[in-house]
PDB file of C-alpha atoms in Angstrom:
ATOM      1  CA  MET P 202      -0.278   0.158  -0.264  1.00 65.00           C
ATOM      2  CA  ARG P 203       2.930   2.420   0.728  1.00 64.00           C
ATOM      3  CA  ARG P 204       4.426   1.497  -2.675  1.00 70.00           C
ATOM      4  CA  LYS P 205       1.509   2.522  -4.697  1.00 69.00           C
ATOM      5  CA  PHE P 206       0.578   5.748  -2.830  1.00 65.00           C
ATOM      6  CA  ARG P 207       4.225   6.327  -3.097  1.00 69.00           C
ATOM      7  CA  THR P 208       4.403   5.655  -6.759  1.00 73.00           C
ATOM      8  CA  LEU P 209       1.090   8.217  -6.968  1.00 63.00           C
ATOM      9  CA  CYS P 210       2.921  10.948  -5.284  1.00 59.00           C
ATOM     10  CA  CYS P 211       4.951  10.257  -8.353  1.00 60.00           C
ATOM     11  CA  ILE P 212       2.735  10.487 -11.163  1.00 74.00           C
ATOM     12  CA  ALA P 213       1.104  13.633  -9.001  1.00 64.00           C
ATOM     13  CA  LEU P 214       4.556  15.765  -9.091  1.00 60.00           C
ATOM     14  CA  VAL P 215       5.602  14.617 -12.753  1.00 63.00           C
ATOM     15  CA  MET P 216       2.695  16.369 -13.847  1.00 67.00           C
ATOM     16  CA  ILE P 217       2.596  19.299 -11.701  1.00 67.00           C
ATOM     17  CA  LEU P 218       6.515  19.449 -13.259  1.00 62.00           C
ATOM     18  CA  VAL P 219       5.059  18.259 -16.820  1.00 60.00           C
ATOM     19  CA  LEU P 220       1.880  21.041 -16.791  1.00 58.00           C
ATOM     20  CA  SER P 221       4.364  23.755 -14.931  1.00 63.00           C
ATOM     21  CA  ALA P 222       6.995  23.833 -18.033  1.00 60.00           C
ATOM     22  CA  PHE P 223       3.853  24.524 -20.153  1.00 60.00           C
ATOM     23  CA  GLY P 224       2.714  26.903 -18.287  1.00 59.00           C
ATOM     24  CA  CYS P 225      -0.669  25.473 -16.733  1.00 54.00           C
ATOM     25  CA  SER P 226      -0.632  24.934 -13.506  1.00 51.00           C
ATOM     26  CA  ILE P 227      -3.351  23.316 -10.920  1.00 52.00           C
ATOM     27  CA  PHE P 228      -2.469  25.549  -8.968  1.00 52.00           C
ATOM     28  CA  GLN P 229      -3.015  29.069 -10.209  1.00 55.00           C
ATOM     29  CA  PRO P 230      -6.547  29.876 -10.840  1.00 57.00           C
ATOM     30  CA  GLU P 231      -7.317  31.368 -14.150  1.00 60.00           C
ATOM     31  CA  LYS P 232      -7.307  34.148 -16.676  1.00 63.00           C
ATOM     32  CA  PRO P 233     -10.490  35.927 -16.742  1.00 64.00           C
ATOM     33  CA  LYS P 234     -11.439  35.917 -19.814  1.00 66.00           C
ATOM     34  CA  PRO P 235     -11.944  39.460 -21.776  1.00 66.00           C
ATOM     35  CA  LYS P 236     -14.897  40.465 -21.759  1.00 68.00           C
ATOM     36  CA  PRO P 237     -16.165  40.865 -25.616  1.00 64.00           C
ATOM     37  CA  THR P 238     -16.236  44.223 -26.143  1.00 67.00           C
ATOM     38  CA  LYS P 239     -19.879  45.204 -27.273  1.00 67.00           C
ATOM     39  CA  THR P 240     -19.734  46.726 -31.002  1.00 65.00           C
ATOM     40  CA  PRO P 241     -21.140  51.067 -30.826  1.00 63.00           C
ATOM     41  CA  LYS P 242     -24.085  51.889 -32.217  1.00 66.00           C
ATOM     42  CA  PRO P 243     -23.766  53.612 -35.342  1.00 63.00           C
ATOM     43  CA  ALA P 244     -23.672  57.341 -34.710  1.00 64.00           C
ATOM     44  CA  ALA P 245     -26.336  59.428 -35.706  1.00 63.00           C
ATOM     45  CA  LYS P 246     -26.501  60.886 -38.901  1.00 68.00           C
ATOM     46  CA  PRO P 247     -25.172  64.047 -37.830  1.00 68.00           C
ATOM     47  CA  LYS P 248     -27.912  66.689 -38.584  1.00 71.00           C
ATOM     48  CA  PRO P 249     -27.426  69.359 -40.994  1.00 69.00           C
ATOM     49  CA  THR P 250     -26.102  72.785 -39.912  1.00 67.00           C
ATOM     50  CA  PRO P 251     -27.865  75.518 -41.093  1.00 64.00           C
ATOM     51  CA  THR P 252     -26.631  77.791 -43.797  1.00 57.00           C
ATOM     52  CA  PRO P 253     -26.515  81.624 -42.505  1.00 53.00           C
ATOM     53  CA  LYS P 254     -28.975  83.592 -44.357  1.00 58.00           C
ATOM     54  CA  PRO P 255     -27.011  85.975 -46.195  1.00 61.00           C
ATOM     55  CA  PRO P 256     -27.768  89.877 -44.139  1.00 72.00           C
ATOM     56  CA  ASP P 257     -30.462  91.159 -44.715  1.00 90.00           C
ATOM     57  CA  VAL P 258     -28.980  94.489 -46.925  1.00 89.00           C
ATOM     58  CA  GLN P 259     -32.128  97.060 -46.402  1.00 92.00           C
ATOM     59  CA  LYS P 260     -31.523  95.872 -42.525  1.00 94.00           C
ATOM     60  CA  ILE P 261     -27.618  97.457 -42.401  1.00 93.00           C
ATOM     61  CA  ILE P 262     -29.134 100.637 -44.862  1.00 93.00           C
ATOM     62  CA  GLU P 263     -31.718 101.344 -42.080  1.00 93.00           C
ATOM     63  CA  THR P 264     -29.313 100.448 -38.877  1.00 94.00           C
ATOM     64  CA  GLY P 265     -26.841 103.218 -41.183  1.00 94.00           C
ATOM     65  CA  ILE P 266     -29.249 105.688 -41.358  1.00 94.00           C
ATOM     66  CA  THR P 267     -30.858 105.162 -37.830  1.00 95.00           C
ATOM     67  CA  GLN P 268     -26.466 106.072 -36.841  1.00 95.00           C
ATOM     68  CA  LEU P 269     -26.189 108.381 -38.554  1.00 93.00           C
ATOM     69  CA  GLU P 270     -29.246 110.762 -36.885  1.00 94.00           C
ATOM     70  CA  SER P 271     -28.574 109.871 -34.137  1.00 94.00           C
ATOM     71  CA  GLY P 272     -24.565 111.029 -34.839  1.00 92.00           C
ATOM     72  CA  LYS P 273     -22.219 108.723 -34.614  1.00 95.00           C
ATOM     73  CA  ILE P 274     -20.915 109.639 -38.693  1.00 96.00           C
ATOM     74  CA  ASN P 275     -18.115 107.028 -38.089  1.00 95.00           C
ATOM     75  CA  LYS P 276     -20.013 103.867 -36.938  1.00 95.00           C
ATOM     76  CA  ALA P 277     -22.920 104.791 -39.623  1.00 95.00           C
ATOM     77  CA  ILE P 278     -19.775 104.924 -42.721  1.00 96.00           C
ATOM     78  CA  ALA P 279     -19.444 101.390 -41.139  1.00 96.00           C
ATOM     79  CA  SER P 280     -22.870 100.362 -41.406  1.00 95.00           C
ATOM     80  CA  PHE P 281     -23.413 101.894 -45.780  1.00 93.00           C
ATOM     81  CA  GLU P 282     -19.735 100.073 -46.594  1.00 95.00           C
ATOM     82  CA  GLN P 283     -21.314  97.106 -45.152  1.00 94.00           C
ATOM     83  CA  ALA P 284     -24.465  97.310 -47.007  1.00 93.00           C
ATOM     84  CA  GLN P 285     -22.297  98.224 -49.910  1.00 93.00           C
ATOM     85  CA  LYS P 286     -19.948  95.026 -49.710  1.00 93.00           C
ATOM     86  CA  LEU P 287     -22.534  92.325 -49.914  1.00 91.00           C
ATOM     87  CA  ASP P 288     -24.872  94.271 -52.058  1.00 91.00           C
ATOM     88  CA  SER P 289     -22.573  96.624 -54.779  1.00 90.00           C
ATOM     89  CA  LYS P 290     -24.908  97.780 -56.747  1.00 92.00           C
ATOM     90  CA  ASN P 291     -27.252  98.623 -54.600  1.00 92.00           C
ATOM     91  CA  ALA P 292     -28.288 103.154 -55.202  1.00 94.00           C
ATOM     92  CA  GLN P 293     -29.229 103.713 -51.456  1.00 94.00           C
ATOM     93  CA  ALA P 294     -26.280 101.972 -50.211  1.00 93.00           C
ATOM     94  CA  ALA P 295     -23.793 104.823 -52.021  1.00 94.00           C
ATOM     95  CA  GLU P 296     -25.906 107.439 -51.420  1.00 95.00           C
ATOM     96  CA  TYR P 297     -25.401 107.714 -48.417  1.00 95.00           C
ATOM     97  CA  LEU P 298     -22.507 106.288 -47.541  1.00 95.00           C
ATOM     98  CA  GLN P 299     -21.837 109.708 -49.954  1.00 96.00           C
ATOM     99  CA  LYS P 300     -24.065 111.643 -47.618  1.00 96.00           C
ATOM    100  CA  ALA P 301     -22.609 110.475 -44.439  1.00 95.00           C
ATOM    101  CA  LYS P 302     -18.912 111.016 -45.195  1.00 96.00           C
ATOM    102  CA  ASP P 303     -19.478 114.865 -45.976  1.00 96.00           C
ATOM    103  CA  GLU P 304     -21.037 115.176 -43.091  1.00 95.00           C
ATOM    104  CA  LYS P 305     -17.825 113.582 -41.395  1.00 96.00           C
ATOM    105  CA  GLN P 306     -16.088 115.915 -43.591  1.00 97.00           C
ATOM    106  CA  ARG P 307     -18.667 119.419 -42.628  1.00 96.00           C
ATOM    107  CA  LEU P 308     -18.555 118.044 -39.181  1.00 96.00           C
ATOM    108  CA  ILE P 309     -14.765 118.237 -39.575  1.00 96.00           C
ATOM    109  CA  GLN P 310     -14.194 121.240 -40.825  1.00 97.00           C
ATOM    110  CA  LEU P 311     -16.602 123.345 -38.480  1.00 97.00           C
ATOM    111  CA  HIS P 312     -15.647 121.595 -34.910  1.00 96.00           C
ATOM    112  CA  LEU P 313     -11.495 122.256 -36.175  1.00 96.00           C
ATOM    113  CA  ASN P 314     -12.371 125.905 -36.590  1.00 97.00           C
ATOM    114  CA  LYS P 315     -14.243 126.406 -33.328  1.00 97.00           C
ATOM    115  CA  GLY P 316     -11.207 125.151 -32.450  1.00 96.00           C
ATOM    116  CA  ILE P 317      -9.398 127.418 -34.608  1.00 96.00           C
ATOM    117  CA  LYS P 318     -11.133 130.195 -32.788  1.00 97.00           C
ATOM    118  CA  TYR P 319     -11.314 129.284 -29.274  1.00 96.00           C
ATOM    119  CA  PHE P 320      -6.807 128.834 -29.112  1.00 94.00           C
ATOM    120  CA  THR P 321      -6.547 132.660 -31.066  1.00 96.00           C
ATOM    121  CA  ASP P 322      -9.268 133.415 -28.364  1.00 96.00           C
ATOM    122  CA  ASP P 323      -7.190 131.918 -25.504  1.00 94.00           C
ATOM    123  CA  LEU P 324     -10.120 129.296 -24.869  1.00 95.00           C
ATOM    124  CA  LEU P 325      -8.222 127.098 -24.284  1.00 94.00           C
ATOM    125  CA  LYS P 326      -9.770 124.650 -22.908  1.00 95.00           C
ATOM    126  CA  GLU P 327     -12.946 125.518 -25.001  1.00 96.00           C
ATOM    127  CA  ALA P 328      -9.859 124.728 -27.651  1.00 95.00           C
ATOM    128  CA  MET P 329      -9.677 120.965 -26.695  1.00 96.00           C
ATOM    129  CA  VAL P 330     -13.217 119.895 -26.499  1.00 96.00           C
ATOM    130  CA  GLU P 331     -13.403 120.750 -29.924  1.00 96.00           C
ATOM    131  CA  TRP P 332     -10.333 119.326 -31.132  1.00 93.00           C
ATOM    132  CA  ASP P 333     -11.387 115.835 -29.536  1.00 96.00           C
ATOM    133  CA  LYS P 334     -14.446 116.137 -31.039  1.00 95.00           C
ATOM    134  CA  VAL P 335     -12.269 116.250 -34.713  1.00 96.00           C
ATOM    135  CA  LEU P 336     -10.152 113.900 -32.879  1.00 95.00           C
ATOM    136  CA  GLU P 337     -12.866 111.068 -32.536  1.00 95.00           C
ATOM    137  CA  LEU P 338     -14.406 111.463 -36.069  1.00 95.00           C
ATOM    138  CA  ASP P 339      -9.992 111.217 -37.356  1.00 95.00           C
ATOM    139  CA  PRO P 340      -8.094 109.947 -35.259  1.00 95.00           C
ATOM    140  CA  SER P 341      -5.595 110.579 -37.629  1.00 95.00           C
ATOM    141  CA  HIS P 342      -6.195 114.120 -38.257  1.00 95.00           C
ATOM    142  CA  GLY P 343      -2.833 116.061 -38.582  1.00 95.00           C
ATOM    143  CA  LYS P 344      -3.953 119.422 -37.816  1.00 95.00           C
ATOM    144  CA  ALA P 345      -6.040 118.460 -34.850  1.00 95.00           C
ATOM    145  CA  LEU P 346      -3.473 116.405 -33.327  1.00 96.00           C
ATOM    146  CA  ASN P 347      -0.867 119.501 -33.966  1.00 96.00           C
ATOM    147  CA  TYR P 348      -3.326 121.479 -32.233  1.00 95.00           C
ATOM    148  CA  LYS P 349      -4.245 119.507 -29.189  1.00 95.00           C
ATOM    149  CA  LYS P 350      -0.600 119.378 -28.924  1.00 95.00           C
ATOM    150  CA  GLN P 351       0.050 123.273 -28.261  1.00 95.00           C
ATOM    151  CA  THR P 352      -2.896 123.568 -26.427  1.00 94.00           C
ATOM    152  CA  GLN P 353      -1.709 121.310 -24.458  1.00 94.00           C
ATOM    153  CA  ASP P 354       2.082 122.944 -24.408  1.00 93.00           C
ATOM    154  CA  ARG P 355      -0.325 126.136 -23.170  1.00 92.00           C
ATOM    155  CA  LEU P 356      -1.954 124.623 -20.887  1.00 91.00           C
ATOM    156  CA  ASP P 357       0.446 122.777 -19.529  1.00 91.00           C
ATOM    157  CA  ALA P 358       2.906 125.992 -19.072  1.00 89.00           C
ATOM    158  CA  LEU P 359      -0.365 128.329 -17.053  1.00 86.00           C
ATOM    159  CA  GLU P 360      -0.135 125.446 -15.056  1.00 86.00           C
ATOM    160  CA  SER P 361       3.124 125.648 -13.904  1.00 86.00           C
ATOM    161  CA  ASN P 362       3.175 129.968 -13.773  1.00 82.00           C
ATOM    162  CA  LYS P 363       0.645 129.442 -11.109  1.00 70.00           C
TER     163      LYS P 363
END
């Protein structure tokens, strides 16, 4: 009986060695099988993005007219230019663009002349207000920039004499 037990033990030992040599083990738990991956559902077709409607040229012109009437000359000019860009044959846009540009030049000349009058009459603060109005309409206006610098120099000189 002992002999049979020894033989069985030897056989078991040999089997364990053989199985471990091939990577199999009765002592290691089985590796879990990977879960099957779900096949993705077909993506829903994206909704087509609506093509933007072209801006209504007439609305842009009306906006420009409102801006022109409220004294926002540069904004009005930009609106009329945009309308003309969208519809180059629009006579109304061209007409209002010219009116706005003419009004801008008229206002620049008006404020420039007032500023010069105030400057020559030594009303320097009033002159500064007029230069600022010119520069609001045209930030690179050479005469207004020059007069503003001269006016500021005079104001600084008066302030330092006090």
